Coordinates of N, CA, C and O in Angstrom, one line a residue:
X929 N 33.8 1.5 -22.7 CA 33.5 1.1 -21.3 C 32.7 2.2 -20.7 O 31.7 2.0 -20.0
X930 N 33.2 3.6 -21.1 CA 32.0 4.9 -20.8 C 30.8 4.3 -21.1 O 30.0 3.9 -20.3
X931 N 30.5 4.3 -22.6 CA 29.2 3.8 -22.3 C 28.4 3.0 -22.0 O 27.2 3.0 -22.2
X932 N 29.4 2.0 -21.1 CA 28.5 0.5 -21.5 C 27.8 1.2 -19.5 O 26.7 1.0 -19.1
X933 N 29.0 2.0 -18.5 CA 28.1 2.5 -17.3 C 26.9 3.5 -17.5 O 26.0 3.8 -16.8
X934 N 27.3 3.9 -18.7 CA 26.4 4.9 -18.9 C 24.7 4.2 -19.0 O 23.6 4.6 -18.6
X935 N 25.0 3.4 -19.6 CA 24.0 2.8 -20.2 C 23.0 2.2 -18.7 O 21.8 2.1 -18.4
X936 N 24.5 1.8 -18.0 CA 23.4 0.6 -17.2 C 23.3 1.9 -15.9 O 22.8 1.4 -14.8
X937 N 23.5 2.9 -15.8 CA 23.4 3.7 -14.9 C 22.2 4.1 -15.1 O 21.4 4.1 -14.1
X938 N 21.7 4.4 -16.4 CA 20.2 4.8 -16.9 C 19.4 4.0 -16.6 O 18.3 4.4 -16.2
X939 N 19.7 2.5 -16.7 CA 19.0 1.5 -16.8 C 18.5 1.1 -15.3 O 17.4 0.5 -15.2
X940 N 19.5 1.5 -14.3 CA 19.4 1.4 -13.0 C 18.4 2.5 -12.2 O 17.6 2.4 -11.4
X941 N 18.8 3.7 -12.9 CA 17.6 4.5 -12.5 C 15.8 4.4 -13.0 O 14.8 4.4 -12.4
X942 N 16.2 4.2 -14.0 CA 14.4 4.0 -14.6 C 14.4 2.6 -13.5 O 13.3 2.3 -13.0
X943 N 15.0 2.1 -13.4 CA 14.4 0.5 -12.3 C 13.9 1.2 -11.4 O 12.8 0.9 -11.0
X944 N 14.5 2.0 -10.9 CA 14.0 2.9 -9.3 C 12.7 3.7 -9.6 O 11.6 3.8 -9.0
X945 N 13.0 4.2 -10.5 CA 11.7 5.4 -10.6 C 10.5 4.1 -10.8 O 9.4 4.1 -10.2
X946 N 10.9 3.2 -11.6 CA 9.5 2.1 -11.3 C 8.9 1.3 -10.3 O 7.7 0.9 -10.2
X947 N 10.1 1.2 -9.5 CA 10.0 0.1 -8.3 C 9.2 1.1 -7.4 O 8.3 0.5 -6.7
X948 N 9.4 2.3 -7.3 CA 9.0 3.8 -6.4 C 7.4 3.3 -6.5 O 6.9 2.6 -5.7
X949 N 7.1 3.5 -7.3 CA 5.3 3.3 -7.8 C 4.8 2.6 -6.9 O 5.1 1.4 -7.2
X950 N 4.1 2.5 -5.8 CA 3.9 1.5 -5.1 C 2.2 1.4 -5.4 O 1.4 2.3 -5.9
X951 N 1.8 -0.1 -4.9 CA 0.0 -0.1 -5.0 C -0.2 0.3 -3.8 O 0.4 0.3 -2.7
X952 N -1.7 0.9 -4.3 CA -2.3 1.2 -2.7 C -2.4 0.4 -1.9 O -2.1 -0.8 -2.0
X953 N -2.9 1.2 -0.8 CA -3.3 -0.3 0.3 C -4.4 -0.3 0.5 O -5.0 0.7 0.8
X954 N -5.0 -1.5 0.6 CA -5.8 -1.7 0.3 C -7.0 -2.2 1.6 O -7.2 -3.4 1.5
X955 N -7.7 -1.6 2.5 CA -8.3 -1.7 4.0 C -9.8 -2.5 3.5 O -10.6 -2.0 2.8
X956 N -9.8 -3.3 3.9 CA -11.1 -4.0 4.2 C -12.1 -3.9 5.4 O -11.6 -4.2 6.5
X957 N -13.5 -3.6 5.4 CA -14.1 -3.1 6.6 C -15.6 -4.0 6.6 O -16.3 -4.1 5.6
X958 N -15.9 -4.5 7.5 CA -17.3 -5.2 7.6 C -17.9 -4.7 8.8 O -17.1 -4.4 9.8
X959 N -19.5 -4.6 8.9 CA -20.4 -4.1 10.0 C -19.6 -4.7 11.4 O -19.4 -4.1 12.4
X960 N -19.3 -6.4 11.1 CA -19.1 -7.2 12.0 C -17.5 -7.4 12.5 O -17.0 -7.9 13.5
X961 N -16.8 -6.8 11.5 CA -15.4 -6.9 11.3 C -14.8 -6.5 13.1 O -15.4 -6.0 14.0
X962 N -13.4 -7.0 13.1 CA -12.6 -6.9 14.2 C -12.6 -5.4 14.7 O -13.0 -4.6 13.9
X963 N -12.2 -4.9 15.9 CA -11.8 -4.0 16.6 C -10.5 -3.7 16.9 O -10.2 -2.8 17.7
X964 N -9.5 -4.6 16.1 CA -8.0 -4.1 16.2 C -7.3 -4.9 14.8 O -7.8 -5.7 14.0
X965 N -6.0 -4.4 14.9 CA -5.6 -4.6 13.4 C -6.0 -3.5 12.6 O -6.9 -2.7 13.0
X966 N -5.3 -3.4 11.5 CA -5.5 -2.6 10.0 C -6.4 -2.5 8.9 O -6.6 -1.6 8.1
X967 N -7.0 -4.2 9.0 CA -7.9 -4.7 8.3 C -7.4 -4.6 6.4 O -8.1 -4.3 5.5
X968 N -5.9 -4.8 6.4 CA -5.2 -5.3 4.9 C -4.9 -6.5 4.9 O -4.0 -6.8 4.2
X969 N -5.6 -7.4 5.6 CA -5.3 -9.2 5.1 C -6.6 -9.9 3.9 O -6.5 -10.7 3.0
X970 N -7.8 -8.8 4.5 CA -8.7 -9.1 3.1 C -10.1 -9.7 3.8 O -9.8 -10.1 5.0
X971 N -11.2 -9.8 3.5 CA -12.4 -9.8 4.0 C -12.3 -11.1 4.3 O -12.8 -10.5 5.2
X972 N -12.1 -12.2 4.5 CA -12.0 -13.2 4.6 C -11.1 -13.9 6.4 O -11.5 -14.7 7.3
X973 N -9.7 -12.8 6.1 CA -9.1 -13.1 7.0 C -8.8 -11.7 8.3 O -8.2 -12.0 9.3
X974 N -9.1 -10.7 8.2 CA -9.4 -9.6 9.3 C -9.5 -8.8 8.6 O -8.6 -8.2 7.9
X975 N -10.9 -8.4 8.7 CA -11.7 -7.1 8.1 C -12.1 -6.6 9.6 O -12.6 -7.3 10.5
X976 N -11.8 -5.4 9.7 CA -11.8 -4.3 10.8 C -13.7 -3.8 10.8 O -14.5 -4.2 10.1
X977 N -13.9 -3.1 11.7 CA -14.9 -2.5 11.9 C -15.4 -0.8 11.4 O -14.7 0.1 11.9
X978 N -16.2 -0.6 10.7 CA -16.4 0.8 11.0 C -15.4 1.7 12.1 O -14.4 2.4 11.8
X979 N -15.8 1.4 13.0 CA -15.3 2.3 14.2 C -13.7 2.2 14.4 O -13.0 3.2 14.7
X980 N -13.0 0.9 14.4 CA -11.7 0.4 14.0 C -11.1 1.6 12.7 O -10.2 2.2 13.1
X981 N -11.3 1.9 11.7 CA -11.1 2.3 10.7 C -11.5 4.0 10.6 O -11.0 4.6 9.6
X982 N -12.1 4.5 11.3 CA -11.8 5.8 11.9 C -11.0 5.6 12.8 O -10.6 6.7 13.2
X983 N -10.6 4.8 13.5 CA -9.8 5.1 14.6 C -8.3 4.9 13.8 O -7.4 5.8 13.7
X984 N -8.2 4.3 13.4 CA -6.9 3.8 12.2 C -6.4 5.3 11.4 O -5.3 5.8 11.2
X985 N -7.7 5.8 11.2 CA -7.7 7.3 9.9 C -7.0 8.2 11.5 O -6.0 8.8 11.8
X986 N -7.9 8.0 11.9 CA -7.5 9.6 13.1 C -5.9 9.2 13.7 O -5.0 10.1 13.9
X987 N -5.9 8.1 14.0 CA -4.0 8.1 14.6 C -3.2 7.7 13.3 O -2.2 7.1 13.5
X988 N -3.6 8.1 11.8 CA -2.4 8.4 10.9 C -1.6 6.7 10.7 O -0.4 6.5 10.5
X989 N -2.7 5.7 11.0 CA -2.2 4.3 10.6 C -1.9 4.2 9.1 O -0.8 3.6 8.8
X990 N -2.6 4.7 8.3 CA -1.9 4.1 6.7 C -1.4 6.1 6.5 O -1.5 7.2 6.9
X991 N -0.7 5.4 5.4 CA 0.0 6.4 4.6 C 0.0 5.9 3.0 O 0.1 4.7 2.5
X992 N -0.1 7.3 2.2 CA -0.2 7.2 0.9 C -1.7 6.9 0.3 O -2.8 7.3 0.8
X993 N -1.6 6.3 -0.7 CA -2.9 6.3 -1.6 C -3.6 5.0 -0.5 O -2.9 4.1 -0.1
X994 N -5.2 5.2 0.0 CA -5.6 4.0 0.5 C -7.0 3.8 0.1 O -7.7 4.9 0.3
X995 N -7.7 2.6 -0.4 CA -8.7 2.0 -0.8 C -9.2 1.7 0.1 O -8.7 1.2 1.1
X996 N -10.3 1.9 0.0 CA -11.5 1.2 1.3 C -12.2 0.2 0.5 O -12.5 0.4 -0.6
X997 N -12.4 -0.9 1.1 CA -13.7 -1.6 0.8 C -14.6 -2.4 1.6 O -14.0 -3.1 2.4
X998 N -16.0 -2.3 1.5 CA -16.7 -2.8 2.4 C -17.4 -3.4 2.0 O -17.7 -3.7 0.9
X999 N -17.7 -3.8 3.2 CA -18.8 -5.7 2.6 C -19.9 -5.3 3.0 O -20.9 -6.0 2.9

């Protein structure tokens, strides 16, 4: 019975250390794009502006690894 928590105790941590991993986020930006919002729904559905997206950077809106992409 020791080992069988042993086992799933390990098994339970390696789940966490994987689930931790997160994807970046991912910001979408167009010339024409919106002036509010985060611009993470995707070029299609609210892509932010230039100026939106320094403003985002300078008040510490995203956190962690983050992707830009522009159209």
């Amino acid at each position: 019975m020791k080992r069988f928590y042993t086992i799933l105790l390990v098994l339970l941590t390696l789940g966490q250390f994987c689930n931790a991993q997160q994807n970046p986020t991912k910001v979408y930006v167009k010339v024409d794009g919106q002036d509010t919002g985060l611009g993470t729904g995707g070029f299609f559905t609210n892509p932010i502006s230039p100026d939106q997206l320094m403003n985002n950077v300078y008040n510490g809106m995203y956190s962690g690894d983050v992707e830009i992409y522009f159209a």
